[in-house]
Each structure stands twice: as structure tokens, then as C-alpha cells.
Amino acid sequence: GAVVSQHPSWVICKSGTSVKIECRSLDFQATTMFWYRQFPKQSLMLMATSNEGSKATYEQGVEKDKFLINHASLTLSTLTVTSAHPEDSSFYICSEVAAGRQETQYFGPGTRLLVL
Amino acid sequence: DQQVKQNSPSLSVQEGRISILNCDYTNSMFDYFLWYKKYPAEGPTFLISISSIKDKNEDGRFTVFLNKSAKHLSLHIVPSQPGDSAVYFCAARFLGKLIFGTGTRLQVFP
């Protein structure tokens, strides 16, 4: 399967600060990446779809000004949680659509964010 | 409104026996269904998928069955191994986006 990396793997920050999470496709160029969030003991919820060279599309209820997504290259998408608050503490995971296997998404290892 | 449901939060199976994980959905427009395995604090690992036009797909120890009339799919793992112990998520695809179920924790004991 495709190889996706995320950095950092975990981060602790103070309330009000901004945190940037990177998602990299290591083995091929991904025109589309997805960002998910998982709260403890809950399912993965799609936040937004990141398209290379264009604006991300956000799911209903996700604030685009709070969760800034940039997909400036075919191998890198970033999610910035702006002015983070304790309720933003969650597990953030990116995924990419595998070339030649459009039906399958491969996921990164995730980033655990804890906002104090 | 949960479009993809996994009604069993947990399942315990003896090593060597069959594990059957179930998933129900409501949207008949889903075109692909996928199963993922997940450990805590890790991203989901893709296991197997099935197109909505198929009723069975097999890959090694994993087989997925799709019953469109019942809007039901299941993942069979046989034989089950202790390393299979994890949380399993089914996901359904609509317009390129995945909608996940709530997960089933599988424990395979010796």
C-alpha cells in the first residue's frame, strides 16, 4: 500500500497557540488528501478534502478559518489548528488516494494533539 | 444520523476460529466498502475492499461479503490469530469520501 507520514506524531500546546501538522506522501504524488479527526472511543470523522493547488473543501460543521489546510505540492498537505483550545484536543489523521486504486485510501500514522 | 453502523462494540474469538465482523449502512449510493484495522494512537491500516457491484472479495485470511438488499457487509477472518486483536472499522465511500462506522474491538485469545 501507499506510504504516508505525519509530523509531529504528538504535540502538547497551550491554549491560544497554533499548531501545524504535516502530511507527506512518500511514494507517489497525491493530488487529493483527506484530513480526519478521531475523538476518544469515537469513529473517524472527515474534516476536509485537500486538493493540490486549490482550496480545500470542508465538511459541514468544520470551521475553515480555524483549521487551515494547505496543499501546495503533490506530496505535502498541512493542517494548521489556529488558536487551539482544549476542545480541539484530538487525534488528527491524514489519508491519500492511491494512484491506480482510486477506491482505496491509505492513512498516515496520525498526530495526537493535546491542548492545555 | 449514523449512515454506517457497527452494532457490536466488541468481539472475543478463540485463536484458530473464525471472526465475523458486521457492518450495516443506510445509503444505497455508496459505491465502495472498505475494512480497516486500527491500533490506539495509530492510523488505520487498509485490509480489504469491495465494490458495490460485487458480493464477495477474498484476500488471504480476509473475506468481505456484501449483501446489498440488506445493506449489510461483513468481514470474515479465518483462522483468527492473536495479532488480529485490534479495532476494526468498516467504511463506505460516497462521492470519493469515506464514512466510517464506530468500530468493533476484536480480541483473539489463545
XYZ file of N, CA and C in Angstrom:
678
model
N 0.805 -1.207 0.000
C 0.000 0.000 0.000
C 0.837 1.254 0.000
N 0.193 2.369 -0.146
C 0.890 3.658 -0.177
C 1.469 3.980 1.191
N 2.520 4.805 1.193
C 3.180 5.183 2.435
C 2.932 6.660 2.698
N 2.359 6.916 3.863
C 2.026 8.279 4.249
C 2.658 8.558 5.604
N 3.312 9.690 5.727
C 3.901 10.054 7.016
C 3.234 11.308 7.557
N 3.274 11.461 8.864
C 2.762 12.658 9.513
C 3.780 13.142 10.523
N 3.811 14.473 10.662
C 4.719 15.048 11.635
C 4.091 16.304 12.234
N 4.082 16.477 13.532
C 4.675 15.559 14.506
C 3.726 14.411 14.836
N 4.187 13.444 15.562
C 3.329 12.337 15.962
C 2.482 12.717 17.174
N 3.008 13.637 17.972
C 2.193 14.144 19.070
C 2.663 15.552 19.419
N 1.764 16.335 19.925
C 2.112 17.702 20.310
C 1.243 18.151 21.479
N 1.877 18.830 22.418
C 1.186 19.434 23.540
C 1.406 20.945 23.436
N 0.341 21.696 23.527
C 0.494 23.143 23.401
C -0.436 23.853 24.375
N -0.165 25.121 24.574
C -1.025 25.944 25.426
C -2.209 26.449 24.629
N -3.286 26.686 25.314
C -4.474 27.228 24.680
C -4.162 28.569 24.035
N -4.624 28.757 22.822
C -4.409 30.004 22.109
C -3.293 29.952 21.081
N -2.476 28.923 21.143
C -1.398 28.807 20.171
C -1.881 28.069 18.930
N -1.091 28.159 17.876
C -1.407 27.477 16.614
C -0.464 26.302 16.425
N -0.989 25.265 15.861
C -0.216 24.039 15.659
C -0.328 23.607 14.206
N 0.813 23.297 13.601
C 0.820 22.838 12.213
C 1.164 21.366 12.160
N 0.364 20.624 11.413
C 0.584 19.187 11.231
C 0.857 18.933 9.754
N 1.924 18.200 9.479
C 2.293 17.907 8.107
C 1.916 16.478 7.723
N 1.486 16.333 6.490
C 1.152 15.016 5.957
C 1.891 14.859 4.637
N 2.720 13.855 4.552
C 3.534 13.656 3.353
C 3.264 12.310 2.696
N 3.160 12.352 1.383
C 3.075 11.123 0.604
C 4.496 10.749 0.207
N 4.935 9.586 0.616
C 6.341 9.227 0.442
C 6.639 8.447 -0.833
N 5.619 7.878 -1.435
C 5.933 7.003 -2.566
C 5.266 7.393 -3.870
N 4.366 8.342 -3.826
C 3.815 8.815 -5.090
C 3.175 10.179 -4.875
N 2.776 10.789 -5.953
C 2.194 12.116 -5.876
C 0.684 12.015 -5.684
N 0.221 12.674 -4.662
C -1.197 12.594 -4.327
C -1.883 13.922 -4.627
N -2.770 13.922 -5.589
C -3.492 15.156 -5.892
C -4.569 15.434 -4.850
N -4.998 14.403 -4.170
C -6.040 14.572 -3.158
C -5.617 13.909 -1.855
N -5.734 14.652 -0.791
C -5.524 14.114 0.545
C -6.734 14.472 1.388
N -6.961 13.692 2.412
C -8.089 13.917 3.311
C -7.572 14.090 4.740
N -8.283 14.906 5.495
C -7.966 15.073 6.911
C -9.142 14.597 7.753
N -8.829 13.751 8.730
C -9.824 13.198 9.625
C -9.468 13.565 11.067
N -10.465 13.425 11.920
C -10.269 13.647 13.349
C -10.969 12.516 14.079
N -10.324 12.045 15.122
C -10.938 10.998 15.926
C -10.857 11.370 17.390
N -12.018 11.500 18.033
C -12.070 11.717 19.474
C -12.056 10.353 20.158
N -11.647 10.330 21.420
C -11.527 9.045 22.125
C -12.801 8.201 22.035
N -12.607 6.962 21.693
C -13.680 5.965 21.613
C -14.758 6.350 20.601
N -14.393 7.157 19.636
C -15.341 7.503 18.576
C -14.762 7.128 17.224
N -15.578 7.314 16.226
C -15.145 6.959 14.881
C -14.312 8.078 14.264
N -13.732 7.779 13.116
C -13.009 8.814 12.373
C -14.028 9.674 11.620
N -13.848 10.969 11.738
C -14.763 11.897 11.076
C -13.981 12.728 10.069
N -14.460 12.754 8.846
C -13.810 13.538 7.810
C -13.969 15.020 8.109
N -12.851 15.740 8.077
C -12.889 17.179 8.291
C -12.910 17.937 6.968
N -11.991 17.536 6.073
C -11.853 18.289 4.838
C -11.126 17.469 3.794
N -11.316 17.885 2.563
C -10.615 17.287 1.429
C -9.621 18.305 0.910
N -8.379 17.882 0.799
C -7.301 18.780 0.399
C -6.900 18.476 -1.036
N -7.033 19.466 -1.892
C -6.697 19.287 -3.301
C -5.483 20.125 -3.657
N -4.525 19.514 -4.321
C -3.302 20.195 -4.678
C -3.583 21.385 -5.580
N -3.094 22.539 -5.170
C -3.211 23.734 -5.981
C -4.537 24.451 -5.899
N -5.431 23.983 -5.055
C -6.713 24.666 -4.929
C -7.145 24.671 -3.463
N -8.221 25.376 -3.213
C -8.694 25.473 -1.834
C -9.281 24.142 -1.365
N -9.119 23.903 -0.084
C -9.692 22.690 0.485
C -11.197 22.836 0.600
N -11.870 21.713 0.576
C -13.313 21.715 0.808
C -13.569 21.107 2.178
N -14.382 21.791 2.957
C -14.602 21.399 4.336
C -15.962 20.741 4.520
N -16.003 19.810 5.451
C -17.272 19.179 5.775
C -18.112 20.117 6.641
N -19.387 19.850 6.627
C -20.301 20.679 7.403
C -19.921 20.659 8.875
N -19.891 21.836 9.456
C -19.570 21.941 10.872
C -18.096 22.134 11.164
N -17.243 22.068 10.169
C -15.811 22.266 10.372
C -15.459 23.690 9.962
N -14.875 24.442 10.883
C -14.563 25.846 10.615
C -13.295 25.962 9.770
N -13.436 26.491 8.582
C -12.289 26.600 7.691
C -11.265 27.616 8.195
N -11.716 28.607 8.937
C -10.765 29.599 9.444
C -9.995 29.095 10.650
N -10.515 28.054 11.249
C -9.829 27.502 12.410
C -8.876 26.377 11.989
N -9.290 25.634 11.008
C -8.479 24.513 10.521
C -8.020 24.847 9.095
N -6.840 25.464 9.029
C -6.312 25.911 7.745
C -5.582 24.767 7.059
N -5.956 24.518 5.833
C -5.334 23.437 5.071
C -4.634 24.009 3.856
N -3.400 23.565 3.669
C -2.607 23.986 2.517
C -2.046 22.755 1.832
N -2.265 22.670 0.539
C -1.783 21.520 -0.244
C -0.968 22.077 -1.399
N 0.202 22.602 -1.045
C 0.996 23.356 -2.002
C 1.758 22.484 -2.988
N 1.972 21.229 -2.649
C 2.692 20.347 -3.562
C 1.997 19.002 -3.607
N 2.401 18.174 -4.540
C 1.756 16.875 -4.715
C 2.135 15.873 -3.640
N 3.082 16.241 -2.793
C 3.491 15.296 -1.759
C 3.290 15.839 -0.351
N 2.768 17.030 -0.208
C 2.650 17.627 1.117
C 1.340 18.373 1.288
N 0.638 18.026 2.361
C -0.531 18.784 2.780
C -0.342 19.123 4.252
N -0.714 20.338 4.637
C -0.575 20.728 6.036
C -1.918 21.168 6.598
N -2.109 20.841 7.868
C -3.292 21.265 8.620
C -2.806 22.108 9.776
N -3.288 23.344 9.847
C -2.928 24.228 10.952
C -4.152 24.468 11.812
N -4.045 24.093 13.072
C -5.106 24.364 14.029
C -4.790 25.728 14.641
N -5.571 26.724 14.308
C -5.292 28.079 14.767
C -5.979 28.348 16.101
N -5.280 29.070 16.962
C -5.813 29.424 18.275
C -6.462 28.201 18.929
N -5.651 27.202 19.124
C -6.167 25.923 19.626
C -6.738 26.065 21.031
N -7.784 25.318 21.289
C -8.424 25.276 22.600
C -8.519 23.827 23.062
N -8.737 23.611 24.343
C -8.773 22.234 24.852
C -9.742 21.321 24.088
N -10.844 21.882 23.599
C -11.793 21.034 22.874
C -11.283 20.582 21.505
N -10.150 21.184 21.073
C -9.532 20.746 19.814
C -8.616 19.548 20.025
N -8.399 19.193 21.279
C -7.564 18.020 21.568
C -8.193 16.792 20.928
N -7.407 16.130 20.105
C -7.948 15.001 19.347
C -6.807 14.294 18.639
N -7.157 13.293 17.884
C -6.206 12.546 17.063
C -6.503 12.919 15.617
N -5.524 13.532 14.955
C -5.717 14.010 13.594
C -4.972 13.082 12.631
N -5.677 12.646 11.606
C -5.101 11.671 10.680
C -5.348 12.134 9.247
N -4.323 11.996 8.419
C -4.497 12.311 7.001
C -4.512 11.014 6.203
N -5.046 11.105 5.015
C -5.040 9.945 4.124
C -4.863 10.416 2.699
N -4.480 9.503 1.849
C -4.344 9.832 0.440
C -4.978 8.727 -0.392
N -5.353 9.116 -1.569
C -5.906 8.144 -2.506
C -4.752 7.564 -3.297
N -4.677 6.244 -3.335
C -3.563 5.586 -4.004
C -3.715 5.678 -5.518
N -2.609 5.980 -6.174
C -2.613 6.044 -7.630
C -2.974 4.685 -8.202
N -3.906 4.669 -9.131
C -4.304 3.414 -9.746
C -5.276 2.608 -8.916
N -5.550 3.073 -7.705
C -6.519 2.390 -6.839
C -7.385 3.457 -6.194
N -8.188 4.068 -7.004
C -8.960 5.211 -6.551
C -9.953 4.856 -5.453
N -10.249 3.573 -5.299
C -11.239 3.209 -4.292
C -10.644 3.093 -2.903
N -9.318 3.169 -2.800
C -8.674 2.908 -1.511
C -7.972 4.147 -0.988
N -8.135 4.412 0.289
C -7.391 5.478 0.950
C -6.393 4.849 1.920
N -5.181 5.379 1.898
C -4.145 4.933 2.824
C -3.884 6.041 3.822
N -3.774 5.658 5.069
C -3.717 6.623 6.144
C -2.318 6.794 6.714
N -2.068 8.009 7.190
C -0.858 8.272 7.926
C -0.972 7.731 9.344
N 0.101 7.844 10.114
C 0.105 7.303 11.482
C -0.656 8.148 12.483
N -1.027 9.355 12.091
C -1.801 10.207 12.984
C -0.955 11.124 13.842
N -1.581 12.187 14.315
C -0.949 13.153 15.217
C -1.890 13.376 16.399
N -1.367 13.142 17.578
C -2.190 13.372 18.771
C -1.926 14.779 19.280
N -2.967 15.556 19.378
C -2.865 16.943 19.848
C -3.524 17.064 21.212
N -2.785 17.622 22.145
C -3.325 17.907 23.473
C -3.150 19.395 23.743
N -4.245 20.066 23.936
C -4.224 21.499 24.205
C -4.535 21.714 25.683
N -3.610 22.358 26.366
C -3.785 22.556 27.808
C -4.509 23.853 28.111
N -27.083 11.442 12.336
C -27.597 10.273 11.634
C -26.419 9.423 11.169
N -26.282 8.266 11.782
C -25.149 7.396 11.502
C -25.461 6.583 10.256
N -24.737 6.857 9.168
C -25.005 6.151 7.921
C -24.338 4.788 7.868
N -23.290 4.629 8.661
C -22.563 3.361 8.701
C -22.493 2.923 10.162
N -22.999 1.744 10.441
C -23.098 1.306 11.823
C -22.416 -0.035 12.047
N -21.714 -0.107 13.142
C -21.187 -1.383 13.596
C -21.794 -1.601 14.977
N -22.763 -2.463 15.037
C -23.570 -2.592 16.245
C -22.897 -3.354 17.372
N -21.833 -4.085 17.035
C -21.137 -4.807 18.086
C -19.880 -4.047 18.463
N -19.829 -3.473 19.638
C -18.626 -2.726 20.022
C -17.428 -3.623 20.284
N -17.685 -4.890 20.586
C -16.556 -5.782 20.865
C -16.902 -7.206 20.471
N -15.838 -7.975 20.251
C -15.979 -9.380 19.856
C -14.758 -10.131 20.382
N -15.001 -11.266 20.973
C -13.927 -12.085 21.503
C -13.968 -13.451 20.838
N -12.831 -13.883 20.274
C -12.786 -15.120 19.496
C -11.535 -15.910 19.888
N -11.678 -17.199 19.889
C -10.513 -18.027 20.194
C -9.614 -18.159 18.968
N -8.339 -18.198 19.217
C -7.359 -18.379 18.155
C -7.700 -19.599 17.300
N -7.596 -19.431 15.976
C -7.882 -20.527 15.067
C -9.309 -20.569 14.576
N -10.216 -19.902 15.318
C -11.619 -19.899 14.913
C -11.877 -18.726 13.961
N -13.103 -18.639 13.487
C -13.462 -17.575 12.566
C -13.953 -16.351 13.333
N -13.506 -15.182 12.888
C -14.027 -13.912 13.404
C -14.934 -13.329 12.341
N -16.103 -12.908 12.751
C -17.052 -12.284 11.821
C -17.432 -10.919 12.364
N -17.062 -9.905 11.609
C -17.379 -8.528 11.999
C -18.433 -7.995 11.046
N -19.423 -7.347 11.603
C -20.567 -6.912 10.819
C -20.677 -5.397 10.722
N -21.318 -4.984 9.641
C -21.472 -3.553 9.378
C -22.767 -3.347 8.595
N -23.554 -2.375 8.990
C -24.791 -2.035 8.292
C -24.726 -0.598 7.802
N -25.381 -0.337 6.701
C -25.365 1.016 6.164
C -26.756 1.394 5.672
N -26.937 2.680 5.458
C -28.269 3.147 5.067
C -28.310 3.749 3.668
N -27.172 4.210 3.165
C -27.163 4.914 1.887
C -26.896 3.947 0.735
N -27.853 3.775 -0.132
C -27.696 2.834 -1.241
C -26.778 3.378 -2.342
N -26.317 4.612 -2.196
C -25.437 5.218 -3.198
C -23.955 4.988 -2.908
N -23.635 4.328 -1.811
C -22.233 4.016 -1.554
C -21.715 3.114 -2.675
N -20.516 3.416 -3.193
C -20.019 2.613 -4.317
C -18.876 1.675 -3.941
N -18.261 1.909 -2.813
C -17.199 1.019 -2.344
C -17.295 0.891 -0.836
N -16.886 -0.269 -0.364
C -16.843 -0.507 1.070
C -15.457 -1.034 1.426
N -14.945 -0.560 2.546
C -13.591 -0.912 2.935
C -13.561 -1.321 4.400
N -12.598 -2.141 4.720
C -12.345 -2.516 6.107
C -10.934 -2.095 6.485
N -10.827 -1.500 7.675
C -9.555 -1.053 8.204
C -9.363 -1.644 9.589
N -8.084 -1.839 9.914
C -7.689 -2.310 11.241
C -6.943 -1.164 11.905
N -7.212 -0.950 13.178
C -6.587 0.204 13.833
C -6.148 -0.147 15.247
N -4.926 0.295 15.570
C -4.424 0.224 16.937
C -4.511 1.624 17.545
N -4.557 1.710 18.867
C -4.608 3.030 19.520
C -3.437 3.914 19.105
N -3.726 5.165 18.893
C -2.714 6.171 18.549
C -1.972 5.849 17.250
N -2.592 5.092 16.375
C -2.025 4.828 15.059
C -3.082 5.080 13.999
N -2.635 5.292 12.760
C -3.588 5.435 11.673
C -4.170 4.094 11.278
N -5.339 4.094 10.651
C -5.946 2.836 10.206
C -5.112 2.166 9.115
N -5.088 0.863 9.142
C -4.397 0.071 8.123
C -5.433 -0.585 7.219
N -5.301 -0.376 5.928
C -6.256 -0.935 4.976
C -6.144 -2.457 4.939
N -7.292 -3.116 4.957
C -7.312 -4.572 4.899
C -7.836 -5.086 3.556
N -9.046 -4.689 3.238
C -9.708 -5.244 2.065
C -10.874 -4.346 1.694
N -11.225 -4.350 0.423
C -12.360 -3.543 -0.024
C -13.234 -4.361 -0.961
N -14.415 -3.822 -1.233
C -15.316 -4.480 -2.168
C -16.140 -3.419 -2.882
N -16.296 -3.616 -4.159
C -17.140 -2.734 -4.946
C -18.607 -3.072 -4.685
N -19.453 -2.072 -4.845
C -20.885 -2.302 -4.611
C -21.501 -3.236 -5.646
N -20.794 -3.513 -6.715
C -21.345 -4.412 -7.739
C -20.932 -5.860 -7.505
N -20.117 -6.067 -6.485
C -19.693 -7.424 -6.143
C -20.410 -7.891 -4.879
N -20.332 -9.189 -4.609
C -20.893 -9.666 -3.360
C -19.862 -10.367 -2.478
N -18.665 -10.531 -3.019
C -17.625 -11.202 -2.233
C -16.264 -10.800 -2.769
N -15.344 -10.614 -1.844
C -13.949 -10.401 -2.214
C -13.083 -11.070 -1.156
N -12.067 -11.768 -1.629
C -11.243 -12.557 -0.723
C -9.780 -12.191 -0.901
N -9.077 -12.102 0.219
C -7.645 -11.820 0.191
C -7.006 -12.518 1.372
N -6.428 -13.674 1.079
C -5.794 -14.431 2.154
C -6.791 -14.868 3.206
N -6.517 -14.501 4.448
C -7.421 -14.884 5.540
C -8.658 -14.008 5.634
N -8.708 -12.951 4.846
C -9.792 -11.981 4.938
C -10.756 -12.125 3.759
N -12.027 -12.172 4.085
C -13.072 -12.209 3.067
C -14.143 -11.214 3.461
N -14.554 -10.413 2.507
C -15.642 -9.472 2.770
C -16.842 -9.890 1.929
N -17.994 -9.905 2.567
C -19.257 -10.239 1.912
C -20.152 -9.008 1.917
N -20.813 -8.787 0.794
C -21.726 -7.652 0.692
C -23.114 -8.140 0.303
N -24.096 -7.752 1.083
C -25.494 -8.055 0.813
C -26.215 -6.732 0.604
N -26.363 -6.352 -0.658
C -26.918 -5.033 -0.952
C -28.376 -4.924 -0.582
N -29.107 -5.979 -0.746
C -30.537 -5.904 -0.421
C -30.743 -5.658 1.054
N -29.847 -6.195 1.870
C -29.949 -5.997 3.318
C -29.124 -4.812 3.783
N -28.365 -4.205 2.856
C -27.451 -3.118 3.211
C -26.546 -3.558 4.368
N -25.904 -4.661 4.138
C -25.094 -5.275 5.182
C -23.807 -5.822 4.574
N -22.707 -5.616 5.275
C -21.474 -6.264 4.874
C -20.792 -6.863 6.094
N -19.962 -7.843 5.824
C -19.272 -8.499 6.923
C -17.843 -8.831 6.504
N -17.004 -8.877 7.486
C -15.596 -9.257 7.297
C -15.368 -10.560 8.044
N -14.876 -11.556 7.329
C -14.549 -12.832 7.930
C -13.037 -12.971 7.990
N -12.557 -13.339 9.142
C -11.127 -13.593 9.310
C -10.984 -15.041 9.765
N -10.310 -15.824 8.921
C -10.142 -17.216 9.300
C -8.827 -17.756 8.767
N -8.025 -18.427 9.591
C -8.213 -18.540 11.029
C -7.779 -17.266 11.755
N -8.427 -16.982 12.851
C -8.073 -15.800 13.633
C -6.761 -16.043 14.369
N -5.985 -14.971 14.483
C -4.693 -15.040 15.158
C -4.642 -13.958 16.241
N -3.849 -14.165 17.282
C -3.753 -13.141 18.343
C -3.354 -11.772 17.791
N -2.543 -11.745 16.748
C -2.138 -10.485 16.138
C -3.261 -9.742 15.448
N -4.393 -10.404 15.287
C -5.553 -9.741 14.694
C -6.277 -8.861 15.709
N -5.913 -8.963 16.957
C -6.577 -8.183 18.004
C -6.347 -6.693 17.760
N -7.427 -5.973 17.560
C -7.371 -4.544 17.233
C -8.809 -4.054 17.124
N -8.946 -2.791 16.761
C -10.282 -2.254 16.458
C -10.450 -2.258 14.937
N -11.571 -2.757 14.484
C -11.851 -2.853 13.056
C -12.956 -1.868 12.692
N -12.663 -1.079 11.666
C -13.635 -0.114 11.171
C -14.076 -0.494 9.765
N -15.360 -0.468 9.531
C -15.815 -0.520 8.152
C -16.025 0.917 7.693
N -15.876 1.119 6.403
C -16.049 2.449 5.825
C -16.758 2.301 4.493
N -17.561 3.280 4.184
C -18.284 3.291 2.918
C -17.943 4.566 2.171
N -17.837 4.430 0.856
C -17.423 5.585 0.063
C -18.597 6.181 -0.710
N -18.699 7.499 -0.620
C -19.715 8.228 -1.374
C -19.093 9.489 -1.919
N -19.131 9.658 -3.215
C -18.521 10.826 -3.871
C -17.065 10.979 -3.453
N -16.372 9.861 -3.363
C -14.944 9.889 -3.062
C -14.604 10.009 -1.596
N -15.591 10.241 -0.749
C -15.321 10.425 0.672
C -15.698 9.174 1.449
N -14.932 8.889 2.475
C -15.204 7.722 3.314
C -15.996 8.122 4.549
N -16.996 7.320 4.837
C -17.767 7.460 6.068
C -17.508 6.209 6.879
N -17.055 6.407 8.111
C -16.636 5.287 8.933
C -17.718 4.853 9.908
N -17.700 3.572 10.208
C -18.512 3.061 11.296
C -17.832 3.360 12.622
N -18.458 2.923 13.688
C -17.978 3.244 15.025
C -16.927 2.273 15.535
N -16.693 1.207 14.797
C -15.633 0.286 15.155
C -16.078 -0.878 16.014
N -15.386 -1.992 15.864
C -15.578 -3.184 16.701
C -14.220 -3.628 17.198
N -14.127 -3.763 18.505
C -12.860 -4.213 19.094
C -12.831 -5.728 19.085
N -11.882 -6.284 18.344
C -11.717 -7.739 18.271
C -10.579 -8.170 19.174
N -10.879 -9.163 19.980
C -9.842 -9.756 20.814
C -9.762 -11.237 20.493
N -8.589 -11.665 20.084
C -8.358 -13.075 19.779
C -7.498 -13.656 20.891
N -8.057 -14.631 21.590
C -7.337 -15.198 22.728
C -6.846 -16.604 22.388
N -5.744 -16.997 23.044
C -5.150 -18.316 22.733
C -6.067 -19.477 23.109
